Coordinates of N, CA and C in Angstrom, one line a residue:
X1 N 0.8 -1.2 0.0 CA 0.0 0.0 0.0 C 0.9 1.2 0.0
X2 N 0.5 2.2 -0.8 CA 1.3 3.5 -0.9 C 0.4 4.6 -0.4
X3 N 1.0 5.5 0.3 CA 0.3 6.7 0.8 C 0.9 8.0 0.1
X4 N 0.0 8.9 -0.2 CA 0.4 10.1 -0.9 C -0.1 11.3 0.0
X5 N 0.8 12.3 0.2 CA 0.4 13.5 0.9 C 0.9 14.7 0.2
X6 N -0.1 15.5 -0.2 CA 0.2 16.8 -0.9 C 0.5 17.9 0.0
X7 N 1.3 18.8 -0.4 CA 1.5 20.1 0.4 C 2.0 21.2 -0.5
X8 N 2.0 22.4 0.0 CA 2.5 23.5 -0.8 C 1.4 24.4 -1.4
X9 N 0.1 24.0 -1.2 CA -0.9 24.9 -1.7 C -1.1 26.1 -0.8
X10 N -1.9 27.0 -1.3 CA -2.2 28.3 -0.6 C -2.8 29.3 -1.4
X11 N -2.8 30.5 -0.9 CA -3.4 31.7 -1.6 C -2.3 32.5 -2.3
X12 N -2.4 32.8 -3.6 CA -1.4 33.5 -4.3 C -2.1 34.5 -5.3
X13 N -1.5 35.6 -5.6 CA -2.0 36.5 -6.5 C -1.8 36.0 -8.0
X14 N -2.6 36.5 -8.9 CA -2.5 36.1 -10.3 C -1.1 36.6 -10.7
X15 N -0.4 35.7 -11.5 CA 0.9 36.0 -11.9 C 2.0 35.4 -11.1
X16 N 1.6 34.9 -9.9 CA 2.5 34.4 -8.9 C 2.8 32.9 -9.2
X17 N 3.6 32.3 -8.3 CA 4.1 30.9 -8.5 C 3.9 30.1 -7.2
X18 N 3.7 28.8 -7.3 CA 3.7 27.9 -6.2 C 4.4 26.6 -6.6
X19 N 4.9 25.9 -5.6 CA 5.4 24.6 -5.9 C 4.7 23.6 -5.0
X20 N 4.0 22.7 -5.5 CA 3.4 21.7 -4.8 C 4.3 20.5 -4.6
X21 N 4.2 19.8 -3.5 CA 4.9 18.6 -3.3 C 4.0 17.4 -3.0
X22 N 4.4 16.2 -3.5 CA 3.6 15.0 -3.2 C 4.6 14.0 -2.6
X23 N 4.5 13.8 -1.3 CA 5.3 12.9 -0.6 C 4.7 11.5 -0.7
X24 N 5.6 10.5 -1.1 CA 5.1 9.1 -1.3 C 5.7 8.3 -0.2
X25 N 4.9 7.5 0.5 CA 5.4 6.6 1.5 C 4.7 5.3 1.4
X26 N 5.3 4.3 2.1 CA 4.7 2.9 2.1 C 5.5 2.0 1.1
X27 N 5.8 2.6 0.0 CA 6.7 1.9 -1.0 C 7.6 2.9 -1.7
X28 N 8.6 2.5 -2.2 CA 9.5 3.5 -2.9 C 8.8 4.1 -4.0
X29 N 9.0 5.4 -4.1 CA 8.2 6.2 -5.1 C 8.7 5.8 -6.5
X30 N 9.9 5.3 -6.7 CA 10.3 4.9 -8.0 C 9.6 3.8 -8.6
X31 N 8.7 3.2 -7.9 CA 7.8 2.1 -8.4 C 6.6 2.6 -9.2
X32 N 6.4 3.9 -9.1 CA 5.1 4.5 -9.6 C 5.2 5.6 -10.5
X33 N 4.4 5.6 -11.5 CA 4.1 6.8 -12.3 C 3.3 7.7 -11.3
X34 N 3.6 9.0 -11.3 CA 2.8 9.9 -10.5 C 2.2 11.0 -11.4
X35 N 0.9 11.2 -11.1 CA 0.2 12.2 -11.8 C -0.4 13.3 -10.9
X36 N -0.6 14.4 -11.4 CA -1.3 15.5 -10.7 C -2.6 15.8 -11.5
X37 N -3.6 15.9 -10.7 CA -5.0 16.3 -11.2 C -5.5 17.4 -10.4
X38 N -6.5 18.1 -10.9 CA -7.1 19.2 -10.1 C -8.6 19.2 -10.3
X39 N -9.3 19.7 -9.3 CA -10.7 19.7 -9.3 C -11.2 21.1 -8.8
X40 N -11.8 21.8 -9.6 CA -12.5 23.1 -9.2 C -13.9 22.8 -8.7
X41 N -14.4 23.7 -7.9 CA -15.8 23.5 -7.4 C -16.8 23.2 -8.6
X42 N -17.6 22.2 -8.4 CA -18.6 21.9 -9.4 C -18.1 21.3 -10.7
X43 N -16.8 21.0 -10.8 CA -16.3 20.5 -12.1 C -15.6 19.1 -11.9
X44 N -15.3 18.5 -13.0 CA -14.7 17.2 -13.0 C -13.2 17.3 -12.5
X45 N -12.7 16.2 -12.1 CA -11.3 16.2 -11.7 C -10.5 16.0 -13.0
X46 N -9.7 17.0 -13.3 CA -9.0 17.0 -14.6 C -7.5 16.7 -14.5
X47 N -6.9 16.2 -15.5 CA -5.5 15.9 -15.6 C -4.7 17.2 -15.7
X48 N -3.6 17.2 -15.0 CA -2.7 18.3 -15.0 C -1.3 17.9 -15.7
X49 N -0.7 16.9 -15.0 CA 0.7 16.5 -15.5 C 1.0 15.2 -14.9
X50 N 1.9 14.5 -15.5 CA 2.4 13.2 -15.0 C 3.8 13.0 -15.4
X51 N 4.4 12.0 -14.6 CA 5.9 11.7 -14.8 C 6.1 10.2 -14.6
X52 N 6.9 9.6 -15.4 CA 7.2 8.2 -15.3 C 8.1 7.9 -14.1
X53 N 8.3 6.7 -13.9 CA 9.0 6.3 -12.7 C 10.4 6.9 -12.6
X54 N 11.1 6.9 -13.6 CA 12.5 7.4 -13.6 C 12.6 8.9 -13.8
X55 N 11.5 9.5 -14.2 CA 11.4 10.9 -14.6 C 11.8 11.2 -16.0
X56 N 12.0 10.2 -16.8 CA 12.5 10.4 -18.2 C 11.4 10.9 -19.1
X57 N 10.2 10.7 -18.7 CA 9.1 11.1 -19.6 C 8.1 11.9 -18.7
X58 N 7.6 13.0 -19.3 CA 6.6 13.8 -18.6 C 5.6 14.3 -19.7
X59 N 4.4 14.5 -19.3 CA 3.4 15.0 -20.2 C 2.4 15.9 -19.4
X60 N 1.7 16.8 -20.1 CA 0.9 17.8 -19.5 C -0.4 18.0 -20.3
X61 N -1.4 18.5 -19.6 CA -2.6 19.0 -20.2 C -2.2 20.1 -21.2
X62 N -2.8 20.0 -22.4 CA -2.3 21.0 -23.4 C -2.4 22.4 -23.0
X63 N -3.4 22.8 -22.2 CA -3.6 24.2 -21.8 C -2.5 24.6 -20.8
X64 N -1.8 23.7 -20.2 CA -0.9 24.1 -19.1 C 0.6 24.0 -19.5
X65 N 0.9 23.4 -20.7 CA 2.2 23.3 -21.1 C 2.9 24.7 -21.2
X66 N 4.1 24.8 -20.6 CA 4.8 26.0 -20.6 C 4.7 26.8 -19.2
X67 N 3.6 26.5 -18.5 CA 3.4 27.2 -17.2 C 3.7 26.3 -16.1
X68 N 3.4 25.0 -16.2 CA 3.6 24.0 -15.2 C 4.7 23.1 -15.5
X69 N 5.4 22.7 -14.5 CA 6.5 21.7 -14.7 C 6.5 20.6 -13.6
X70 N 6.5 19.4 -14.0 CA 6.5 18.3 -13.0 C 7.9 17.7 -13.0
X71 N 8.3 17.3 -11.8 CA 9.6 16.7 -11.6 C 9.6 15.8 -10.4
X72 N 10.6 15.0 -10.2 CA 10.6 14.1 -9.1 C 12.0 13.9 -8.5
X73 N 12.1 13.6 -7.3 CA 13.3 13.3 -6.6 C 13.1 11.9 -5.9
X74 N 13.5 10.8 -6.5 CA 13.2 9.5 -6.0 C 14.0 9.3 -4.7
X75 N 15.1 9.9 -4.5 CA 15.8 9.8 -3.3 C 15.0 10.3 -2.1
X76 N 14.2 11.3 -2.4 CA 13.4 11.9 -1.3 C 11.9 11.4 -1.4
X77 N 11.7 10.5 -2.3 CA 10.3 10.0 -2.5 C 9.3 11.1 -2.6
X78 N 9.6 12.1 -3.4 CA 8.8 13.3 -3.6 C 8.7 13.6 -5.1
X79 N 7.5 14.0 -5.4 CA 7.2 14.6 -6.8 C 6.7 16.0 -6.6
X80 N 7.2 16.9 -7.5 CA 6.9 18.3 -7.4 C 6.1 18.7 -8.6
X81 N 5.3 19.8 -8.4 CA 4.6 20.5 -9.5 C 4.9 22.0 -9.3
X82 N 5.7 22.5 -10.2 CA 6.0 23.9 -10.2 C 5.0 24.6 -11.1
X83 N 4.3 25.6 -10.5 CA 3.2 26.3 -11.3 C 3.6 27.8 -11.3
X84 N 3.8 28.3 -12.5 CA 4.2 29.7 -12.8 C 3.0 30.4 -13.5
X85 N 3.1 31.7 -13.4 CA 2.1 32.6 -14.1 C 0.7 32.2 -13.8
X86 N 0.4 32.0 -12.5 CA -0.9 31.4 -12.1 C -2.0 32.4 -12.5
X87 N -3.1 31.8 -12.8 CA -4.3 32.5 -13.2 C -5.5 32.2 -12.2
X88 N -6.5 33.0 -12.1 CA -7.6 32.7 -11.3 C -8.3 31.3 -11.6
X89 N -8.3 31.0 -12.9 CA -8.9 29.7 -13.3 C -8.0 28.5 -12.9
X90 N -6.9 28.7 -12.4 CA -6.1 27.6 -11.8 C -6.5 27.2 -10.4
X91 N -7.4 28.0 -9.9 CA -7.9 27.7 -8.5 C -8.7 26.4 -8.5
X92 N -8.2 25.5 -7.6 CA -8.7 24.2 -7.5 C -8.1 23.4 -6.3
X93 N -8.6 22.3 -6.0 CA -7.9 21.3 -5.2 C -7.0 20.5 -6.1
X94 N -5.8 20.4 -5.7 CA -4.8 19.7 -6.5 C -4.5 18.3 -5.8
X95 N -4.6 17.3 -6.6 CA -4.4 15.9 -6.1 C -3.2 15.3 -6.8
X96 N -2.4 14.5 -6.0 CA -1.4 13.6 -6.7 C -2.0 12.2 -6.6
X97 N -1.5 11.4 -7.6 CA -2.0 10.0 -7.7 C -0.9 9.2 -8.2
X98 N -1.0 7.9 -7.8 CA 0.1 6.9 -8.2 C -0.5 5.7 -8.9
X99 N 0.3 5.3 -9.9 CA 0.0 4.1 -10.7 C 1.2 3.2 -10.7
X100 N 1.1 2.0 -10.4 CA 2.2 1.1 -10.5 C 2.8 0.9 -11.9
X101 N 4.1 1.0 -12.0 CA 4.8 0.8 -13.3 C 4.8 2.1 -14.0
X102 N 5.1 2.0 -15.3 CA 5.1 3.2 -16.2 C 3.9 3.3 -17.0
X103 N 3.2 4.4 -16.8 CA 2.1 4.8 -17.7 C 2.8 5.9 -18.7
X104 N 2.3 6.0 -19.8 CA 2.7 7.1 -20.7 C 1.5 7.8 -21.1
X105 N 1.6 8.8 -22.0 CA 0.6 9.8 -22.2 C -0.7 9.1 -22.7
X106 N -0.6 7.9 -23.3 CA -1.9 7.3 -23.9 C -2.8 6.9 -22.8
X107 N -2.3 6.6 -21.6 CA -3.1 6.2 -20.5 C -2.9 7.1 -19.3
X108 N -1.8 7.7 -19.2 CA -1.5 8.4 -17.9 C -2.2 9.7 -17.7
X109 N -3.0 10.1 -18.7 CA -3.8 11.3 -18.5 C -5.2 11.0 -17.9
X110 N -5.5 9.8 -17.6 CA -6.8 9.4 -17.3 C -6.9 8.9 -15.8
X111 N -7.8 9.4 -15.1 CA -8.0 9.1 -13.6 C -8.0 7.6 -13.4
X112 N -8.7 6.9 -14.2 CA -9.0 5.5 -13.9 C -7.8 4.6 -13.9
X113 N -6.7 5.1 -14.4 CA -5.4 4.2 -14.4 C -4.6 4.4 -13.1
X114 N -5.1 5.3 -12.2 CA -4.3 5.6 -11.0 C -5.1 5.0 -9.8
X115 N -4.4 4.1 -9.1 CA -5.0 3.4 -8.0 C -5.0 4.1 -6.6
X116 N -4.0 5.0 -6.5 CA -3.8 5.6 -5.2 C -3.9 7.1 -5.3
X117 N -4.5 7.7 -4.3 CA -4.7 9.2 -4.4 C -4.4 9.8 -3.0
X118 N -3.9 11.0 -3.1 CA -3.8 11.8 -1.9 C -5.1 12.5 -1.5
X119 N -5.0 13.3 -0.4 CA -6.2 14.0 0.0 C -6.4 15.4 -0.6
X120 N -5.4 15.9 -1.3 CA -5.5 17.1 -2.0 C -4.9 18.3 -1.2
X121 N -4.6 19.3 -2.0 CA -4.1 20.6 -1.4 C -4.8 21.7 -2.2
X122 N -5.3 22.7 -1.4 CA -6.1 23.8 -2.1 C -5.1 24.8 -2.6
X123 N -5.4 25.2 -3.9 CA -4.7 26.3 -4.5 C -5.7 27.4 -4.9
X124 N -5.5 28.6 -4.4 CA -6.4 29.7 -4.7 C -5.7 30.8 -5.3
X125 N -6.1 31.3 -6.5 CA -5.4 32.3 -7.2 C -6.3 33.5 -7.2
X126 N -5.9 34.6 -6.6 CA -6.8 35.8 -6.6 C -6.4 36.7 -7.7
X127 N -7.4 37.5 -8.2 CA -7.2 38.3 -9.4 C -6.8 39.7 -8.9

């Protein structure tokens, strides 16, 4: 069993930056593809970004490419999501999720392929 804990959310002004962290425990993080998803009030939980076990492949929601960067440090069992040039529409609860093995963009953008989820961290971007 793997546990995921997100941190780093908060309130930021439009144009600002945040770095979210996803701490993986229970098993070594290098066993899992890690994805970030977000859910705004009244909306579906949408894919944000994901990274393979070694970090060699990453992929992003089309609308976020260039502003968000996913990375991982397997020695620290932590995956990061750096978010720049934040906009009010980025306001949401951000979740990290884990899938055993390597997913790639064909499957790794879909919630149903991730078996483990964190509790989420709130990101609020003010205008």
